[in-house]
């Protein structure tokens, strides 16, 4: 159920709470990508292993001013099937499905001091609402400009993999080629010629693939990078199906002569900086680099400022001309 803490916070459980009437306009005004749509957050909450809560922080006039997406690790997962607010767990501020962007944002242009005050309301409300049992809050994917805004006198800051951003100031993809080292430019052109037997298309994801079809390739790619004692779970099929159906999600697809999907990349569209979200391909297919070329061609033609390429393989993406933007995890004591 919806919980209000002193009027300053509205805490939503997207599994049970209806979408607030202001949500779509609020997210659109802040330039949020598809992962922040309420319907997709609802699917993410139902398929998550840990509780997921949305906190809307209001300003002094009562208007929605900030949104914080929180997952709760630990003992809270045991009672997650029940309604209501979980009693225990470590609040981790992150948005499901998009590890390359932070889990909080603000409505409108906010001064640094106001941003800090709004996030302090979230922290105080979290302490009052959840009670004892949480040593602090973990904030993921903070940028350098976010560091002063995250409240907490006692905190630990650690760098994460940087997020790659490939600007597209050119009139066509030849401008990008010209900016690359000669060897990389030659490799990309040679790979394009070698893929002439495949049908490559870029457009709305719903018109080019299905969630189930794309999942098989995306899961295979995830398996290659899943390691450690606590590997991240694979993307849930209901989440992928819901995401692919959205009009603001694009795809680059490669199909062979039998119409079999050989490679797929999904992109979360944005007026300026679309996010290259996930990639997957059949074994022995050399499509990875060509997909960057196709998507950059699309971004230039669509008038986008560039592409956010995510957090993996930073050195490789830098070789494609991407800027590596520092990113941090901040652990703060409650």
Tab-separated table of C-alpha atoms in Angstrom:
chain	number	residue	atom	x	y	z
A	1	UNK	CA	0.000	0.000	0.000
A	2	UNK	CA	1.027	3.630	-0.377
A	3	UNK	CA	2.771	5.010	2.707
A	4	UNK	CA	3.186	8.711	3.410
A	5	UNK	CA	5.827	9.774	5.900
A	6	UNK	CA	5.015	13.157	7.413
A	7	UNK	CA	3.721	14.496	4.090
A	8	UNK	CA	7.272	14.869	2.745
A	9	UNK	CA	7.496	11.367	1.257
A	10	UNK	CA	5.219	9.100	-0.716
A	11	UNK	CA	6.499	5.511	-0.673
A	12	UNK	CA	5.063	3.290	-3.396
A	13	UNK	CA	5.138	-0.462	-3.805
A	14	UNK	CA	4.635	-0.772	-7.587
A	15	UNK	CA	3.323	-4.335	-7.219
A	16	UNK	CA	0.195	-3.090	-5.477
A	17	UNK	CA	-0.013	0.697	-5.719
A	18	UNK	CA	-1.584	2.218	-8.845
A	19	UNK	CA	0.483	4.566	-10.940
A	20	UNK	CA	0.255	8.086	-9.504
A	21	UNK	CA	-1.561	10.457	-11.878
A	22	UNK	CA	1.494	12.700	-12.083
A	23	UNK	CA	4.069	9.941	-12.748
A	24	UNK	CA	4.214	9.888	-16.564
A	25	UNK	CA	4.501	13.659	-16.880
A	26	UNK	CA	7.040	13.836	-14.047
A	27	UNK	CA	9.296	11.193	-15.608
A	28	UNK	CA	8.978	12.662	-19.099
A	29	UNK	CA	9.793	16.149	-17.844
A	30	UNK	CA	12.945	14.813	-16.192
A	31	UNK	CA	14.011	13.028	-19.403
A	32	UNK	CA	13.767	9.527	-17.952
A	33	UNK	CA	14.198	6.483	-20.181
A	34	UNK	CA	11.883	3.489	-20.491
A	35	UNK	CA	13.114	1.730	-17.334
A	36	UNK	CA	11.397	4.466	-15.287
A	37	UNK	CA	7.949	3.865	-16.752
A	38	UNK	CA	5.629	2.742	-13.972
A	39	UNK	CA	4.349	-0.294	-15.855
A	40	UNK	CA	7.898	-1.565	-16.357
A	41	UNK	CA	8.796	-0.876	-12.727
A	42	UNK	CA	5.756	-2.926	-11.727
A	43	UNK	CA	6.980	-5.899	-13.780
A	44	UNK	CA	10.462	-5.462	-12.312
A	45	UNK	CA	9.058	-5.470	-8.780
A	46	UNK	CA	7.033	-8.654	-9.331
A	47	UNK	CA	9.985	-10.505	-10.854
A	48	UNK	CA	12.678	-9.213	-8.453
A	49	UNK	CA	14.295	-11.334	-5.775
A	50	UNK	CA	14.362	-8.378	-3.393
A	51	UNK	CA	11.711	-5.807	-2.473
A	52	UNK	CA	11.567	-2.703	-4.626
A	53	UNK	CA	10.108	0.587	-3.423
A	54	UNK	CA	9.703	3.988	-5.076
A	55	UNK	CA	9.973	7.075	-2.897
A	56	UNK	CA	8.636	10.385	-4.165
A	57	UNK	CA	10.140	13.269	-2.192
A	58	UNK	CA	8.059	16.448	-2.099
A	59	UNK	CA	9.299	20.008	-1.820
A	60	UNK	CA	8.112	22.601	0.707
A	61	UNK	CA	5.090	23.338	-1.469
A	62	UNK	CA	4.071	19.672	-1.598
A	63	UNK	CA	4.981	19.136	-5.262
A	64	UNK	CA	6.903	16.001	-6.345
A	65	UNK	CA	10.539	17.082	-6.478
A	66	UNK	CA	12.658	13.909	-6.477
A	67	UNK	CA	12.278	10.184	-7.022
A	68	UNK	CA	14.408	7.481	-5.384
A	69	UNK	CA	14.205	3.815	-6.402
A	70	UNK	CA	15.297	1.453	-3.636
A	71	UNK	CA	15.805	-2.277	-3.368
A	72	UNK	CA	16.057	-3.922	0.049
A	73	UNK	CA	18.523	-6.748	0.493
A	74	UNK	CA	18.737	-9.198	3.351
A	75	UNK	CA	15.977	-10.554	5.568
A	76	UNK	CA	13.278	-8.430	3.943
A	77	UNK	CA	13.124	-10.833	0.998
A	78	UNK	CA	11.551	-13.511	3.195
A	79	UNK	CA	8.323	-11.591	3.627
A	80	UNK	CA	8.243	-9.963	0.222
A	81	UNK	CA	5.152	-11.828	-0.950
A	82	UNK	CA	3.070	-10.009	1.653
A	83	UNK	CA	1.704	-6.528	1.163
A	84	UNK	CA	3.031	-3.540	3.040
A	85	UNK	CA	6.522	-2.179	3.663
A	86	UNK	CA	9.331	-4.697	4.346
A	87	UNK	CA	10.684	-4.418	7.869
A	88	UNK	CA	14.364	-5.251	7.355
A	89	UNK	CA	16.975	-4.860	4.668
A	90	UNK	CA	19.761	-2.637	3.389
A	91	UNK	CA	18.383	0.143	1.156
A	92	UNK	CA	20.295	0.154	-2.130
A	93	UNK	CA	19.461	3.024	-4.449
A	94	UNK	CA	19.380	1.668	-7.996
A	95	UNK	CA	16.950	1.294	-10.872
A	96	UNK	CA	16.220	-2.284	-11.978
A	97	UNK	CA	17.314	-3.249	-15.451
A	98	UNK	CA	19.704	-0.351	-16.019
A	99	UNK	CA	22.983	-0.607	-14.090
A	100	UNK	CA	24.508	2.234	-16.125
A	101	UNK	CA	22.354	4.978	-14.586
A	102	UNK	CA	21.728	6.160	-11.060
A	103	UNK	CA	18.604	5.228	-9.118
A	104	UNK	CA	17.448	8.753	-8.273
A	105	UNK	CA	16.548	11.926	-10.126
A	106	UNK	CA	15.031	15.341	-9.643
A	107	UNK	CA	12.089	17.186	-11.160
A	108	UNK	CA	13.225	20.385	-12.840
A	109	UNK	CA	16.458	22.256	-12.346
A	110	UNK	CA	17.563	22.051	-8.723
A	111	UNK	CA	20.479	23.820	-7.058
A	112	UNK	CA	23.054	21.556	-5.339
A	113	UNK	CA	21.881	22.620	-1.873
A	114	UNK	CA	18.265	21.818	-2.759
A	115	UNK	CA	19.234	18.424	-4.141
A	116	UNK	CA	21.031	17.589	-0.916
A	117	UNK	CA	18.043	18.744	1.145
A	118	UNK	CA	15.661	16.549	-0.859
A	119	UNK	CA	17.881	13.487	-0.526
A	120	UNK	CA	18.231	14.194	3.187
A	121	UNK	CA	14.441	14.022	3.439
A	122	UNK	CA	14.575	10.621	1.787
A	123	UNK	CA	17.231	9.391	4.247
A	124	UNK	CA	15.375	10.709	7.289
A	125	UNK	CA	12.109	9.290	6.036
A	126	UNK	CA	13.757	5.933	5.418
A	127	UNK	CA	15.031	5.873	8.989
A	128	UNK	CA	11.654	6.807	10.410
A	129	UNK	CA	9.640	4.501	8.175
A	130	UNK	CA	11.733	1.342	8.330
A	131	UNK	CA	12.994	1.621	11.904
A	132	UNK	CA	16.130	-0.092	13.174
A	133	UNK	CA	18.010	-2.769	11.267
A	134	UNK	CA	19.610	-0.822	8.444
A	135	UNK	CA	23.180	0.365	8.947
A	136	UNK	CA	22.992	2.814	6.048
A	137	UNK	CA	22.141	3.451	2.415
A	138	UNK	CA	24.111	2.357	-0.644
A	139	UNK	CA	23.889	4.763	-3.592
A	140	UNK	CA	24.969	3.324	-6.947
A	141	UNK	CA	26.104	5.088	-10.123
A	142	UNK	CA	26.706	8.517	-8.647
A	143	UNK	CA	28.509	10.900	-10.966
A	144	UNK	CA	31.159	13.342	-9.834
A	145	UNK	CA	28.545	16.123	-9.630
A	146	UNK	CA	26.356	13.909	-7.422
A	147	UNK	CA	28.923	13.423	-4.683
A	148	UNK	CA	28.161	16.674	-2.788
A	149	UNK	CA	24.396	16.069	-3.003
A	150	UNK	CA	24.380	12.647	-1.344
A	151	UNK	CA	23.881	13.266	2.392
A	152	UNK	CA	25.779	11.564	5.168
A	153	UNK	CA	28.533	12.722	7.470
A	154	UNK	CA	30.006	9.221	7.643
A	155	UNK	CA	30.368	7.733	4.190
A	156	UNK	CA	32.582	5.597	2.005
A	157	UNK	CA	33.084	6.379	-1.697
A	158	UNK	CA	34.436	3.814	-4.145
A	159	UNK	CA	34.842	4.125	-7.933
A	160	UNK	CA	32.832	1.838	-10.200
A	161	UNK	CA	33.380	1.065	-13.866
A	162	UNK	CA	33.007	4.324	-15.799
A	163	UNK	CA	30.041	4.870	-18.088
A	164	UNK	CA	30.971	5.298	-21.768
A	165	UNK	CA	29.357	8.100	-23.805
A	166	UNK	CA	29.945	8.314	-27.548
A	167	UNK	CA	29.125	11.806	-28.837
A	168	UNK	CA	27.891	12.130	-32.424
A	169	UNK	CA	28.717	15.637	-33.717
A	170	UNK	CA	29.078	14.464	-37.333
A	171	UNK	CA	26.747	14.728	-40.320
A	172	UNK	CA	27.211	11.044	-41.168
A	173	UNK	CA	29.073	7.977	-39.968
A	174	UNK	CA	32.061	8.812	-42.194
A	175	UNK	CA	32.845	11.634	-39.785
A	176	UNK	CA	33.103	9.061	-37.003
A	177	UNK	CA	35.291	6.796	-39.138
A	178	UNK	CA	37.631	9.703	-39.835
A	179	UNK	CA	38.050	10.319	-36.074
A	180	UNK	CA	39.091	6.695	-35.383
A	181	UNK	CA	42.562	5.167	-35.647
A	182	UNK	CA	43.246	3.820	-39.130
A	183	UNK	CA	43.335	0.183	-37.996
A	184	UNK	CA	39.966	0.417	-36.210
A	185	UNK	CA	38.415	2.195	-39.192
A	186	UNK	CA	39.643	-0.513	-41.563
A	187	UNK	CA	38.356	-3.289	-39.273
A	188	UNK	CA	34.867	-1.775	-39.092
A	189	UNK	CA	34.595	-1.401	-42.846
A	190	UNK	CA	35.883	-4.901	-43.460
A	191	UNK	CA	33.398	-6.340	-40.971
A	192	UNK	CA	30.536	-4.493	-42.676
A	193	UNK	CA	31.461	-6.060	-46.021
A	194	UNK	CA	31.722	-9.510	-44.437
A	195	UNK	CA	28.174	-9.301	-43.053
A	196	UNK	CA	26.445	-8.684	-46.373
A	197	UNK	CA	24.750	-12.107	-46.144
A	198	UNK	CA	22.746	-10.955	-43.093
A	199	UNK	CA	19.712	-8.715	-43.076
A	200	UNK	CA	20.395	-5.903	-40.584
A	201	UNK	CA	17.631	-3.541	-39.485
A	202	UNK	CA	17.341	-0.754	-36.934
A	203	UNK	CA	13.968	0.444	-35.682
A	204	UNK	CA	11.271	-0.013	-33.034
A	205	UNK	CA	12.016	-3.216	-31.127
A	206	UNK	CA	8.399	-4.430	-31.247
A	207	UNK	CA	8.522	-4.449	-35.057
A	208	UNK	CA	11.800	-6.370	-35.273
A	209	UNK	CA	11.751	-9.035	-32.546
A	210	UNK	CA	9.888	-10.424	-29.548
A	211	UNK	CA	10.915	-10.561	-25.927
A	212	UNK	CA	11.209	-14.347	-25.998
A	213	UNK	CA	13.279	-14.360	-29.195
A	214	UNK	CA	15.634	-11.662	-27.956
A	215	UNK	CA	15.914	-13.280	-24.512
A	216	UNK	CA	17.642	-16.387	-25.853
A	217	UNK	CA	20.526	-14.316	-27.215
A	218	UNK	CA	20.659	-11.842	-24.331
A	219	UNK	CA	20.748	-14.631	-21.746
A	220	UNK	CA	23.584	-16.331	-23.607
A	221	UNK	CA	25.601	-13.134	-23.514
A	222	UNK	CA	24.884	-12.635	-19.799
A	223	UNK	CA	26.073	-16.158	-19.002
A	224	UNK	CA	29.549	-15.301	-20.292
A	225	UNK	CA	29.954	-12.579	-17.665
A	226	UNK	CA	28.156	-14.151	-14.728
A	227	UNK	CA	30.686	-15.168	-12.085
A	228	UNK	CA	31.382	-14.987	-8.373
A	229	UNK	CA	29.617	-16.423	-5.343
A	230	UNK	CA	26.508	-14.271	-5.805
A	231	UNK	CA	25.961	-13.840	-9.552
A	232	UNK	CA	23.269	-11.475	-10.729
A	233	UNK	CA	20.108	-13.297	-11.834
A	234	UNK	CA	19.278	-13.303	-15.548
A	235	UNK	CA	16.826	-10.790	-16.891
A	236	UNK	CA	13.305	-12.046	-16.289
A	237	UNK	CA	11.370	-12.953	-19.426
A	238	UNK	CA	8.240	-10.965	-18.425
A	239	UNK	CA	10.439	-7.889	-18.018
A	240	UNK	CA	12.027	-8.352	-21.452
A	241	UNK	CA	8.654	-8.932	-23.073
A	242	UNK	CA	7.233	-5.753	-21.535
A	243	UNK	CA	10.310	-3.723	-22.455
A	244	UNK	CA	10.417	-4.840	-26.092
A	245	UNK	CA	6.773	-3.853	-26.556
A	246	UNK	CA	7.424	-0.243	-25.560
A	247	UNK	CA	7.513	2.356	-28.372
A	248	UNK	CA	10.561	4.066	-26.849
A	249	UNK	CA	12.730	0.946	-27.095
A	250	UNK	CA	14.705	0.350	-30.304
A	251	UNK	CA	16.526	-2.673	-31.656
A	252	UNK	CA	19.291	-3.496	-34.080
A	253	UNK	CA	18.712	-7.008	-35.429
A	254	UNK	CA	20.631	-9.379	-37.707
A	255	UNK	CA	18.821	-12.240	-39.432
A	256	UNK	CA	20.192	-14.956	-41.672
A	257	UNK	CA	18.642	-16.402	-44.839
A	258	UNK	CA	16.327	-18.594	-42.735
A	259	UNK	CA	15.061	-15.520	-40.834
A	260	UNK	CA	16.781	-16.776	-37.698
A	261	UNK	CA	17.817	-14.031	-35.284
A	262	UNK	CA	21.625	-14.022	-35.248
A	263	UNK	CA	22.214	-10.887	-33.197
A	264	UNK	CA	20.189	-8.286	-31.329
A	265	UNK	CA	20.932	-5.054	-29.481
A	266	UNK	CA	18.308	-3.135	-27.512
A	267	UNK	CA	18.385	0.631	-27.024
A	268	UNK	CA	16.415	2.801	-24.587
A	269	UNK	CA	15.555	5.879	-26.619
A	270	UNK	CA	16.009	9.419	-25.331
A	271	UNK	CA	15.742	12.863	-26.983
A	272	UNK	CA	19.489	13.400	-26.609
A	273	UNK	CA	21.306	10.379	-25.187
A	274	UNK	CA	19.785	6.957	-25.947
A	275	UNK	CA	21.236	4.141	-23.858
A	276	UNK	CA	22.599	1.034	-25.574
A	277	UNK	CA	21.021	-1.354	-23.109
A	278	UNK	CA	21.860	-4.993	-23.942
A	279	UNK	CA	23.484	-7.088	-26.672
A	280	UNK	CA	23.396	-10.775	-27.590
A	281	UNK	CA	24.413	-12.892	-30.598
A	282	UNK	CA	24.789	-16.472	-31.703
A	283	UNK	CA	28.243	-18.036	-31.208
A	284	UNK	CA	30.799	-17.498	-33.982
A	285	UNK	CA	29.000	-14.374	-35.206
A	286	UNK	CA	31.208	-11.291	-35.520
A	287	UNK	CA	28.497	-8.692	-35.168
A	288	UNK	CA	29.472	-6.873	-31.991
A	289	UNK	CA	31.397	-3.984	-33.534
A	290	UNK	CA	29.115	-3.638	-36.525
A	291	UNK	CA	26.173	-3.039	-34.182
A	292	UNK	CA	27.916	0.073	-32.838
A	293	UNK	CA	28.234	1.397	-36.378
A	294	UNK	CA	24.570	0.735	-37.188
A	295	UNK	CA	23.337	2.360	-34.002
A	296	UNK	CA	25.575	5.389	-34.404
A	297	UNK	CA	24.270	5.771	-37.964
A	298	UNK	CA	20.754	5.740	-36.558
A	299	UNK	CA	21.619	8.248	-33.790
A	300	UNK	CA	23.165	10.690	-36.267
A	301	UNK	CA	20.211	10.391	-38.624
A	302	UNK	CA	17.745	10.866	-35.763
A	303	UNK	CA	19.494	14.002	-34.515
A	304	UNK	CA	20.619	12.559	-31.190
A	305	UNK	CA	23.612	14.013	-29.335
A	306	UNK	CA	25.169	10.550	-29.123
A	307	UNK	CA	24.846	7.179	-27.442
A	308	UNK	CA	25.437	6.044	-23.879
A	309	UNK	CA	27.279	2.738	-24.305
A	310	UNK	CA	26.997	1.483	-20.732
A	311	UNK	CA	29.622	0.425	-18.224
A	312	UNK	CA	31.207	-2.770	-19.610
A	313	UNK	CA	34.418	-3.014	-21.665
A	314	UNK	CA	35.530	0.590	-21.028
A	315	UNK	CA	38.859	0.305	-22.863
A	316	UNK	CA	37.203	-1.157	-25.943
A	317	UNK	CA	34.568	1.587	-26.005
A	318	UNK	CA	37.245	4.229	-25.561
A	319	UNK	CA	38.889	2.839	-28.692
A	320	UNK	CA	35.652	3.668	-30.517
A	321	UNK	CA	35.931	7.298	-29.437
A	322	UNK	CA	33.734	7.147	-26.337
A	323	UNK	CA	34.335	9.348	-23.305
A	324	UNK	CA	34.636	7.431	-20.035
A	325	UNK	CA	32.583	9.241	-17.400
A	326	UNK	CA	33.568	8.425	-13.778
A	327	UNK	CA	30.985	6.669	-11.658
A	328	UNK	CA	30.899	5.897	-7.925
A	329	UNK	CA	29.224	3.853	-5.214
A	330	UNK	CA	28.561	5.754	-1.979
A	331	UNK	CA	27.812	3.982	1.292
A	332	UNK	CA	26.399	6.327	3.948
A	333	UNK	CA	25.452	5.627	7.547
A	334	UNK	CA	21.883	6.238	8.670
